[in-house]
Amino acid sequence: MSNITKKAFPVLNMHCAGCANNVEKTVKKLAGVVDASVNFATNTLSVSYEADKLTPGEIRAAVLAAGYDLIVEEALKEERQEEAQEKHYRLLKRQVIGAWIFVVPMLLFSMVLMHVPFSNEIQLILALPVMIFFGGSFYVNAWRQARLGRSNMDTLVALSTSIAFLFSVFNTFFPEFWYSRGLEPHVYYEAAVVIIAFVLTGKLMEERAKGNTSTAIRKLMGLQPRVARVLREGIEEDILIDQLQTGDLVVVRPGEQIPVDGRLSEGESYVDESMISGEPIPVEKKVGDRVLAGTINQKGAFVIKASGVGSETVLARIIRMVQEAQGSKAPVQRIVDRVTGIFVPVVLCIAVLTFVIWLLVGGTDYFSHALLSAVSVLVIACPCALGLATPTALMVGIGKAASNHILIKDAVALEQMRKVDVVVLDKTGTLTEGHPTVSGWLWAQVQEEHFKNVLLAAELKSEHPLAGAIVSSLQEVEKIVPAQLESFESITGKGIKVVYQGDTYWVGSHKLLKDFSASLSDVLAEMMVQYESDGNSIVYFGRGTEVLAVVGQRTALAVSGKLGIDRFVADALPDDKEEFVRELQMQGKTVAMVGDGINDSQALALADVSIAMGKGTDIAMDVAMVTLMTSDLLLLPRAFELSKQTVKLIHQNLFWAFIYNLIGIPIAAGILFPVNGLLLNPMLASAAMAFSSVSVVLNSLSLARK
């Protein structure tokens, strides 16, 4: 397959969940698009596409044709989105204030002064500014969608207010049509303008609440300095952060944020890395040590040689990871998307059916009832509440996790973690620091002078973490010099073998001992019993079929005993770890795998929830759904609890959104009229609609306070 590129683009001019669905459908139809997802809560399009078939400019052109817009330029993308959102918020605020200025006197004429001369004409004049200037965007957007054969929330608002307004205009200028039939020509200008005022007010409150859900992202972005001090030809120069290049020498003074990833080339200091590691104690930095963008220099000044700038810094990758996670969709959201995709057409059908049934039941006498009920159905229906139910909760949940140094890459993980009933943990680097020490030596026979030299030379070539302990013991403590080996071979999962002066030596696990058909003497076997009972692992060193020595180190048994872990698997290869996870899944368990190394990647990929340690390998973090940025495993229960809270919140939001529509639409249609004469006024319907979407967002925000 061609080169697949995944990017996230801010989307402009979306007004409801229907808009998000329209943008998503538009992009998915483009040739070269593998997948596309739009998050209405974050106003973000996440798209995977074939870079040789499609460009961001072409994606934007398609979105523009659909009546929306994208920010595709990478430079200051987040700032531009925030600026656009702030501009939209200010526009909404002006529209709301302007609309209510005309609505208040309109209500006075419709309820108190309805019998004064030219009352209907005055109401018409008051309604026009609201319809044209403050609510005009509803009609423009609805027309754009209609031309494309689509519909959204604007469609419902435009239809309902247009029907009420045009009917009122007809009754204003042609009242005789109804008088001749013995009916009163009522006008509903107030309903049209109040609907617009309430919907605009709801959107304003919704926008403000949505802004609060992205607090985590804004805090992370606030950690990025805007300006860097660069040393060029011995002269310090302040430049914008996006002008930095790899290899630049960057000067950082005490108290300043570090603008790039790199290594110290001059000076020394202590750096506060708590934003990355969660550790409150500043870390000492000397020449050659690595520093990260966004961390804070504490004491001395130093010069950094930049190795990661702009989007390539660790902080930028964290921000990108959180944004992508907030834009991803939980499994339950896919069901909601299908519902919202057909929501508006279904509501339109219900409104028409409501109108027809009223006329069939009551004839022309019930024409006003039929019209008002149809308008109320159009107004009270709220796809926004459904569209916001899941993404707003996910945004808050993932943002809260990020503030606790838990990076969630995929919303699926956030939903799945609550189901986990088995946690599988890698030992070295996860449960332990990964820096073992030699606890003792058992020599099977009198040592020959070169034995330790050969062992040291062999372990120096080994990449196994346990080899470091033997190297440290021989080289640093005993000052042994490595021998000159004739050959070296690594045996995956077992150990290594080398050739020295024509003899084959080996060092490794019990599996390697068996491969060489070596056996332990009775004396050595008895001595090993005590080693194992003290919680030591065993590394064997041999020559041919002879066991020369046994080296004691800590075992999985010892670690598991200290931590209260019931079941462990020692000396597990990557395939063994994968098979262990698969075995648990076949037993019906939902498995979370926690690891830090390349050897864990198979098991991480297979697990239902994969969790990587932040200090582990890049491969492990790429594979994992969740990354713990610190070495503190106590973050795990926090992550699981946060998953439960977030999913509970999603279910609450969906319940109220569905219940609202299931109850509200039939009441608006007039189902209670035969029982108690209740007929819902369109103005009340619009207020209820505005409240429903705002309440969903506010409920999501409650998670941030827990």
C-alpha positions in Angstrom: 0.0 0.0 0.0 1.1 3.6 -0.6 2.5 5.7 2.1 -0.3 6.3 4.7 -0.3 9.7 6.4 -2.4 10.5 9.5 -3.2 14.1 10.3 -5.6 16.1 12.4 -7.1 19.3 11.0 -9.2 21.9 12.9 -12.6 22.3 11.3 -14.4 25.6 11.1 -18.0 26.6 10.7 -19.6 23.4 12.2 -22.8 24.0 14.1 -24.0 20.6 15.2 -23.5 16.9 15.1 -25.1 16.7 11.7 -22.4 19.1 10.4 -19.7 16.7 11.8 -21.3 13.8 10.0 -21.5 15.8 6.7 -17.8 16.7 6.9 -16.9 13.1 7.7 -18.9 11.7 4.8 -17.4 14.4 2.4 -13.9 13.4 3.3 -14.5 9.7 3.2 -15.7 9.9 -0.4 -12.3 11.3 -1.5 -10.0 9.0 -3.5 -7.0 8.1 -1.3 -8.7 8.5 2.0 -8.3 5.4 4.2 -10.3 6.6 7.2 -11.8 9.8 8.4 -13.3 10.8 11.7 -14.8 14.1 12.9 -15.1 15.0 16.5 -17.8 17.7 17.0 -16.6 18.5 20.6 -13.1 19.3 19.5 -14.0 20.6 16.0 -11.3 18.3 14.6 -11.0 16.1 11.5 -8.7 13.1 11.9 -7.9 11.6 8.5 -5.6 8.8 7.3 -4.8 9.2 3.6 -2.4 8.1 0.9 0.0 11.0 0.5 0.8 10.2 -3.1 -2.9 10.4 -4.1 -4.2 13.3 -2.0 -3.0 16.5 -0.4 -4.3 18.5 2.5 -5.2 21.3 0.1 -7.5 18.9 -1.9 -9.1 17.8 1.4 -9.7 21.4 2.3 -11.2 22.1 -1.1 -13.8 19.3 -0.7 -14.7 20.5 2.8 -15.1 24.1 1.5 -17.5 22.8 -1.2 -19.5 21.3 1.6 -19.9 24.6 3.4 -17.2 24.3 6.0 -13.4 25.0 6.2 -10.2 23.4 7.4 -6.9 24.8 8.8 -4.3 22.7 6.9 -1.2 24.9 7.5 1.0 23.4 10.3 2.4 26.7 11.5 0.6 27.9 14.5 -2.3 25.6 13.8 -3.6 25.4 17.3 -3.3 29.2 17.8 -5.3 29.8 14.6 -8.0 27.4 15.7 -8.2 29.0 19.1 -8.4 32.4 17.4 -11.2 31.2 15.1 -13.2 29.7 18.0 -12.8 33.0 20.0 -14.0 35.0 16.9 -17.0 32.7 16.5 -17.8 33.0 20.2 -17.7 36.8 20.0 -20.0 36.7 16.9 -22.4 34.5 18.7 -22.4 36.8 21.7 -23.3 39.8 19.4 -26.0 37.8 17.7 -27.5 36.7 21.0 -27.6 40.3 22.4 -28.9 41.7 19.2 -31.7 39.0 18.9 -32.9 39.5 22.5 -33.0 43.3 22.0 -35.7 42.8 19.3 -37.4 39.8 21.0 -38.3 41.6 24.2 -40.5 44.2 22.6 -41.8 41.5 20.2 -43.1 39.5 23.2 -44.7 42.7 24.6 -46.7 43.2 21.4 -47.7 39.6 21.0 -48.9 39.1 24.6 -50.0 42.5 25.8 -50.4 44.9 22.9 -51.8 42.4 20.3 -55.0 44.5 19.8 -53.4 47.9 19.1 -53.6 49.2 15.5 -51.0 47.7 13.2 -49.7 45.3 15.9 -49.0 42.6 13.3 -47.1 45.0 11.0 -45.0 46.2 14.0 -44.2 42.6 14.9 -43.2 41.9 11.3 -40.8 44.9 11.3 -39.3 43.7 14.6 -38.9 40.1 13.3 -37.1 41.0 10.1 -33.7 42.0 11.8 -33.7 38.9 13.8 -34.5 36.7 10.8 -32.0 38.4 8.5 -29.1 39.7 10.5 -28.9 37.6 13.7 -30.4 34.3 12.4 -29.4 34.6 8.8 -26.6 32.0 9.1 -29.2 29.3 9.8 -30.8 29.9 6.4 -27.5 30.2 4.5 -26.2 27.0 6.0 -29.5 25.1 5.5 -29.5 26.1 1.8 -25.9 24.9 1.3 -26.7 21.6 2.8 -29.9 21.3 0.8 -28.0 21.9 -2.5 -25.8 18.9 -1.5 -28.8 16.8 -0.6 -28.0 16.8 3.1 -29.5 18.2 6.3 -28.3 19.3 9.7 -29.5 21.2 12.8 -29.7 24.4 10.7 -32.2 22.7 8.5 -34.6 22.2 11.4 -34.2 25.7 12.7 -34.6 27.3 9.2 -37.6 25.2 8.3 -39.5 25.8 11.6 -38.9 29.6 11.7 -39.6 30.0 8.0 -42.9 28.2 8.2 -44.0 30.3 11.3 -42.8 33.5 9.7 -44.3 33.0 6.2 -47.6 31.8 7.7 -47.6 35.0 9.8 -46.9 37.2 6.8 -49.7 35.7 4.9 -52.1 36.2 7.8 -50.9 39.8 8.2 -51.7 40.8 4.6 -54.5 38.4 3.8 -56.6 38.0 6.9 -59.8 37.7 4.9 -58.8 34.3 3.7 -59.4 32.9 7.3 -62.2 35.3 8.3 -64.3 34.0 5.3 -63.9 30.5 6.7 -64.8 31.5 10.2 -61.3 31.2 11.6 -59.1 33.7 13.4 -55.8 34.6 11.5 -53.2 34.3 14.2 -49.6 35.4 13.7 -46.5 33.6 15.1 -43.7 36.1 14.6 -42.8 35.8 18.3 -42.4 32.1 17.9 -40.0 32.5 15.0 -37.7 35.1 16.6 -37.8 33.5 20.1 -36.7 30.1 18.5 -33.8 31.9 16.9 -32.9 33.7 20.2 -33.1 30.5 22.3 -31.1 28.5 19.8 -28.4 31.2 19.6 -28.3 31.4 23.4 -27.9 27.6 23.6 -25.1 27.7 21.1 -23.3 30.4 23.0 -23.5 28.5 26.3 -22.5 25.3 24.4 -19.5 27.0 22.9 -18.4 28.3 26.2 -18.8 24.9 27.9 -17.0 23.1 25.0 -14.1 25.5 25.4 -13.7 24.4 29.0 -13.4 20.7 27.9 -10.1 21.5 26.1 -8.4 22.9 29.2 -5.9 20.0 29.2 -4.7 20.8 25.7 -4.4 24.5 26.4 -2.3 23.8 29.5 0.0 21.5 27.6 0.3 24.1 24.8 1.1 26.7 27.4 4.2 24.8 28.3 5.7 25.5 24.8 7.8 28.7 24.8 7.0 31.1 21.9 10.6 32.5 21.6 14.0 30.9 21.7 17.4 32.5 22.3 19.9 31.2 19.7 23.6 31.6 19.7 24.9 32.3 16.1 28.5 33.4 15.5 28.9 34.2 19.1 25.9 36.6 19.2 22.6 35.8 21.0 19.5 36.3 19.0 15.8 35.9 19.9 13.8 34.1 17.2 10.3 32.6 17.0 10.1 29.0 18.0 9.0 27.8 14.6 12.2 29.2 13.0 14.5 26.9 15.1 16.4 24.2 13.2 18.1 21.0 14.3 21.7 21.7 15.3 21.0 25.2 16.5 22.7 26.3 19.8 20.0 27.5 22.2 20.8 29.5 25.3 18.6 28.9 28.4 18.9 31.1 31.5 17.7 30.3 35.0 13.9 30.2 35.4 13.3 29.9 31.7 11.4 27.1 29.8 13.5 25.0 27.5 12.3 25.5 24.0 13.8 22.4 22.3 14.8 18.8 22.8 18.6 18.5 22.8 21.8 17.9 24.8 23.8 20.3 26.9 26.9 21.5 25.1 27.9 24.1 27.7 27.2 24.7 31.4 25.3 22.7 34.0 22.1 23.1 36.1 19.1 21.4 37.6 16.0 21.0 35.5 12.4 20.7 36.7 11.0 17.8 34.5 7.8 17.2 36.5 5.7 18.1 33.5 7.1 15.0 31.7 8.1 12.6 34.5 5.8 13.7 37.3 8.8 13.7 39.6 8.9 16.9 41.7 12.7 16.8 42.4 14.8 18.7 39.9 17.2 16.6 37.9 20.9 17.5 37.6 22.1 18.2 34.1 25.7 18.2 32.8 27.4 18.5 29.4 26.1 15.6 27.2 22.8 15.1 29.2 19.5 15.3 27.4 16.9 17.9 28.1 13.3 18.2 26.9 11.2 21.1 25.6 8.8 22.6 28.1 10.8 21.6 31.1 12.1 24.5 33.3 15.8 25.4 34.0 16.2 25.9 37.7 19.6 27.4 38.5 22.6 27.8 36.1 22.6 29.0 32.5 23.5 26.5 29.8 23.6 26.0 26.0 21.7 23.2 24.2 22.4 21.7 20.9 18.9 21.2 19.4 18.1 17.7 18.3 14.3 18.0 18.2 12.4 21.1 17.3 8.8 22.1 16.6 6.6 19.1 16.1 9.5 16.7 16.7 9.9 17.4 20.5 8.6 15.0 23.1 6.1 17.7 24.4 4.8 18.2 20.8 4.3 14.5 20.4 2.5 14.3 23.8 0.2 17.2 22.7 -0.4 15.4 19.4 -1.2 12.2 21.1 -3.7 13.8 23.5 -5.4 15.6 20.5 -5.6 12.4 18.5 -7.0 10.6 21.5 -9.6 13.3 22.1 -10.6 13.1 18.4 -10.9 9.3 18.4 -14.2 7.6 18.9 -15.2 5.0 21.4 -17.2 2.0 20.1 -20.4 3.4 21.5 -19.9 6.6 19.5 -20.2 4.7 16.2 -23.7 3.8 17.1 -24.5 7.4 18.0 -23.0 8.5 14.7 -25.4 6.3 12.7 -28.3 7.6 14.7 -27.4 11.3 14.2 -26.7 10.6 10.5 -30.4 9.9 9.9 -31.8 12.0 12.8 -32.7 15.2 10.8 -34.5 13.4 7.9 -36.5 11.3 10.4 -37.5 14.4 12.3 -38.6 16.1 9.1 -40.8 13.1 8.3 -42.3 13.2 11.9 -43.0 16.9 11.5 -44.9 16.3 8.2 -46.7 13.4 9.6 -47.7 15.4 12.7 -49.2 18.2 10.4 -51.1 15.7 8.3 -52.5 13.7 11.3 -53.8 17.0 12.9 -55.6 18.0 9.7 -57.0 14.5 9.3 -58.3 14.4 12.8 -59.6 18.0 13.2 -59.8 19.4 9.7 -59.2 23.1 9.0 -60.4 24.0 12.5 -57.2 22.5 13.8 -54.9 24.1 11.2 -53.2 26.3 13.7 -52.7 23.3 16.0 -51.3 21.3 13.1 -48.9 24.1 12.2 -47.7 24.8 15.7 -47.2 21.1 16.5 -45.2 20.6 13.3 -43.0 23.6 14.1 -42.6 22.4 17.7 -41.4 19.0 16.5 -38.8 20.6 14.3 -37.6 22.9 17.1 -37.5 20.5 20.0 -35.5 17.7 18.2 -31.9 18.0 19.2 -29.2 16.0 17.4 -26.5 18.2 19.2 -27.2 16.5 22.6 -26.7 13.1 21.0 -23.6 14.3 19.1 -22.0 15.8 22.2 -22.8 13.0 24.7 -19.8 10.9 24.0 -17.0 13.2 22.7 -17.3 15.8 25.5 -17.0 13.1 28.1 -14.0 11.5 26.3 -12.4 14.9 26.0 -12.7 15.6 29.7 -11.6 12.1 30.7 -8.6 12.0 28.4 -7.6 15.5 29.4 -7.9 14.6 33.1 -5.7 11.5 32.5 -3.1 13.7 30.8 -2.9 16.0 33.8 -2.2 12.9 35.9 0.6 11.8 33.5 -1.5 9.1 31.9 -1.5 9.5 28.1 -4.4 7.7 26.4 -3.9 7.3 22.7 -7.2 5.8 21.8 -10.7 6.3 23.1 -11.2 2.5 22.8 -8.7 2.0 25.6 -10.6 4.4 27.9 -13.8 2.4 27.3 -12.0 -1.0 27.6 -10.1 -0.4 30.8 -13.2 -0.6 33.0 -13.7 -4.2 31.8 -10.1 -5.4 32.7 -10.1 -8.3 35.1 -6.4 -9.4 34.6 -3.3 -7.2 34.6 -0.2 -8.8 33.1 3.0 -7.0 34.0 6.5 -7.3 32.5 9.1 -7.5 35.3 12.3 -5.8 34.2 11.8 -2.1 33.7 8.2 -2.3 34.8 8.1 -3.9 38.3 11.8 -3.5 38.8 14.2 -0.7 37.9 16.0 -3.0 35.5 19.4 -2.5 37.1 20.2 -5.8 38.9 23.3 -6.6 40.9 25.2 -9.8 41.4 24.4 -11.3 44.7 27.0 -14.1 44.7 29.2 -16.6 42.8 29.3 -20.4 42.9 32.3 -21.9 41.2 32.1 -25.6 40.3 35.9 -26.1 40.2 39.1 -24.3 40.7 39.1 -21.2 38.6 41.5 -20.9 35.7 43.1 -17.5 35.3 41.2 -16.5 32.2 37.6 -17.7 33.2 36.5 -14.2 34.4 38.2 -12.5 31.5 36.2 -14.7 29.0 33.0 -14.2 31.0 33.5 -10.4 31.0 34.2 -10.3 27.3 31.1 -12.3 26.5 28.8 -10.2 28.7 30.1 -7.0 27.3 28.7 -8.1 23.9 25.4 -9.1 25.4 22.3 -6.8 25.3 20.5 -8.6 28.0 19.8 -6.3 31.1 21.2 -9.0 33.5 24.5 -8.9 31.7 25.1 -5.4 32.9 25.2 -6.6 36.5 27.9 -9.2 35.8 29.9 -6.6 33.8 29.6 -4.1 36.6 30.8 -6.7 39.2 33.8 -7.9 37.1 34.9 -4.7 35.5 34.2 -2.1 38.2 34.6 -4.1 41.4 37.2 -6.7 40.5 38.9 -4.7 37.8 38.9 -7.6 35.4 40.2 -7.0 31.8 38.1 -8.6 29.0 39.7 -11.4 26.9 40.2 -11.2 23.2 37.5 -13.5 21.8 37.7 -15.4 18.5 34.0 -15.4 17.8 30.6 -14.4 19.4 27.0 -15.6 18.8 23.8 -14.5 20.5 21.2 -17.2 21.1 17.8 -15.5 21.4 16.1 -16.0 24.7 18.8 -18.3 26.0 22.1 -16.5 26.2 25.4 -16.3 24.2 28.3 -18.5 23.2 31.9 -17.5 22.4 35.1 -19.1 21.3 38.4 -18.4 23.2 41.7 -20.2 22.4 39.7 -22.9 20.5 37.3 -23.7 23.4 33.6 -22.9 23.3 32.3 -21.0 26.3 28.6 -20.1 27.0 26.7 -18.0 29.5 22.9 -17.9 29.9 19.8 -19.6 31.2 18.9 -23.1 32.1 17.7 -23.6 28.6 21.2 -23.0 27.2 22.6 -25.4 29.8 20.4 -28.1 28.4 21.4 -27.3 24.8 25.0 -28.1 25.8 24.0 -31.2 27.7 25.8 -29.8 30.8 25.0 -31.0 34.2 25.5 -29.7 37.8 27.5 -31.6 40.3 25.7 -32.7 43.5 27.6 -30.2 45.6 26.7 -27.3 43.3 23.1 -28.4 43.1 22.8 -28.4 46.9 24.4 -24.9 47.1 22.0 -23.6 44.5 19.0 -24.6 46.7 19.9 -21.8 49.2 20.4 -19.3 46.4 17.0 -20.0 45.0 15.3 -19.9 48.4 16.9 -16.4 48.9 15.2 -15.2 45.8 18.0 -15.3 43.3 17.8 -16.0 39.6 20.5 -18.2 38.1 22.9 -17.4 35.3 25.1 -20.3 34.1 28.6 -20.0 32.8 30.2 -23.1 31.2 32.7 -24.5 28.8 31.4 -27.2 26.5 29.6 -29.7 28.6 31.1 -28.4 31.9 29.4 -25.9 34.2 32.1 -23.6 35.4 30.1 -21.2 37.6 26.7 -20.1 38.7 25.9 -16.3 39.2 23.1 -15.4 41.5 20.6 -12.6 40.7 17.0 -11.6 41.8 14.2 -13.7 40.3 10.6 -13.1 39.2 9.6 -15.3 42.1 11.3 -12.9 44.6 9.7 -9.9 43.0 6.3 -11.4 42.8 6.6 -12.6 46.4 7.4 -9.1 47.6 4.5 -7.5 45.6 1.9 -10.1 46.5 1.6 -11.4 42.9 0.2 -15.0 42.8 1.2 -16.1 39.3 4.4 -15.5 37.4 6.3 -16.8 34.4 10.0 -16.7 34.5 12.4 -16.5 31.5 9.6 -15.7 29.1 10.4 -15.0 25.5 8.3 -12.6 23.4 6.4 -15.5 22.0 5.8 -16.9 25.5 4.4 -13.5 26.7 2.1 -13.4 23.7 0.9 -16.9 24.3 0.4 -16.2 28.0 -1.9 -13.2 27.1 -3.8 -15.3 24.5 -4.3 -18.1 27.0 -5.9 -15.7 29.4 -8.2 -14.3 26.7 -9.3 -17.8 25.7 -10.4 -18.2 29.4 -12.8 -15.2 28.8 -10.6 -12.7 30.6 -10.2 -9.0 29.5 -6.4 -8.6 29.7 -4.3 -5.4 30.2 -0.7 -5.9 29.4 1.9 -3.5 30.9 5.4 -3.5 29.5 8.3 -1.3 28.5 10.5 -3.1 26.0 10.7 -4.3 22.4 10.2 -7.9 23.7 6.8 -6.8 25.1 5.5 -5.5 21.9 3.9 -8.7 20.7 2.0 -9.2 23.9 1.0 -5.5 24.0 -0.4 -5.7 20.5 -2.5 -8.7 21.4 -3.8 -7.5 24.8 -7.3 -5.9 25.1 -5.7 -2.9 26.7 -1.9 -2.2 26.2 -0.1 0.0 28.6 3.5 1.2 28.2 5.9 2.7 30.7 7.0 6.2 29.7 10.7 5.4 30.3 10.5 2.4 28.0 11.2 2.0 24.3 9.6 4.0 21.6 8.3 0.8 20.0 6.4 -0.2 23.2 4.9 3.3 23.4 3.9 3.2 19.7 2.1 -0.1 20.1 0.4 0.7 23.4 -2.9 2.4 23.8 -1.9 4.0 27.1 1.4 5.3 28.3 2.3 6.0 31.9 4.7 8.9 31.8 6.2 8.1 35.1 7.5 4.8 36.6 4.8 4.9 39.2 2.5 1.9 38.8 0.1 3.4 41.2 -1.1 5.3 38.1 -2.8 2.1 37.0 -5.6 2.1 39.5 -6.2 5.8 38.7 -6.4 5.0 35.0 -8.9 2.1 35.6 -11.0 4.3 37.9 -11.0 7.2 35.4 -12.2 4.7 32.7 -15.2 3.7 34.9 -16.1 7.3 35.7 -15.8 8.4 32.0 -17.9 5.5 30.7 -20.5 6.1 33.4 -20.7 9.7 32.3 -21.1 8.7 28.6 -24.0 6.4 29.6 -25.6 9.2 31.6 -25.2 11.7 28.7 -26.6 9.2 26.1 -29.5 8.3 28.4 -30.6 11.9 28.9 -30.0 12.8 25.2 -32.1 9.8 24.0 -34.8 10.3 26.7 -35.1 14.0 25.9 -35.8 13.3 22.3 -38.0 10.2 22.9 -40.2 12.2 25.3 -39.9 15.7 23.8 -40.8 14.9 20.2 -44.1 13.1 21.0 -45.2 15.9 23.4 -44.3 18.5 20.7 -46.4 16.5 18.2 -49.4 16.8 20.6 -49.7 13.3 21.9 -51.0 14.7 25.3 -53.6 17.0 23.7 -56.4 14.4 23.8 -55.6 13.6 27.4 -55.3 17.1 29.1 -55.3 19.6 26.2 -51.6 20.2 26.4 -50.0 21.6 23.3 -46.4 22.6 23.5 -45.6 26.1 22.5 -42.7 26.4 19.9 -41.0 28.9 22.2 -40.9 26.5 25.1 -39.7 23.8 22.7 -36.7 26.0 21.6 -35.8 26.6 25.2 -35.9 22.9 26.0 -33.7 22.2 22.9 -31.1 24.8 23.9 -31.0 23.4 27.5 -30.5 19.8 26.4 -27.2 20.2 24.6 -25.8 22.5 27.3 -26.8 20.1 30.1 -24.9 17.3 28.4 -21.7 19.4 28.2 -22.0 20.6 31.8 -22.5 17.0 32.9 -19.3 16.0 31.2 -17.4 18.8 32.8 -18.4 17.5 36.2 -15.8 14.7 35.7 -13.0 17.4 35.9 -14.1 18.3 39.4 -14.1 14.7 40.8 
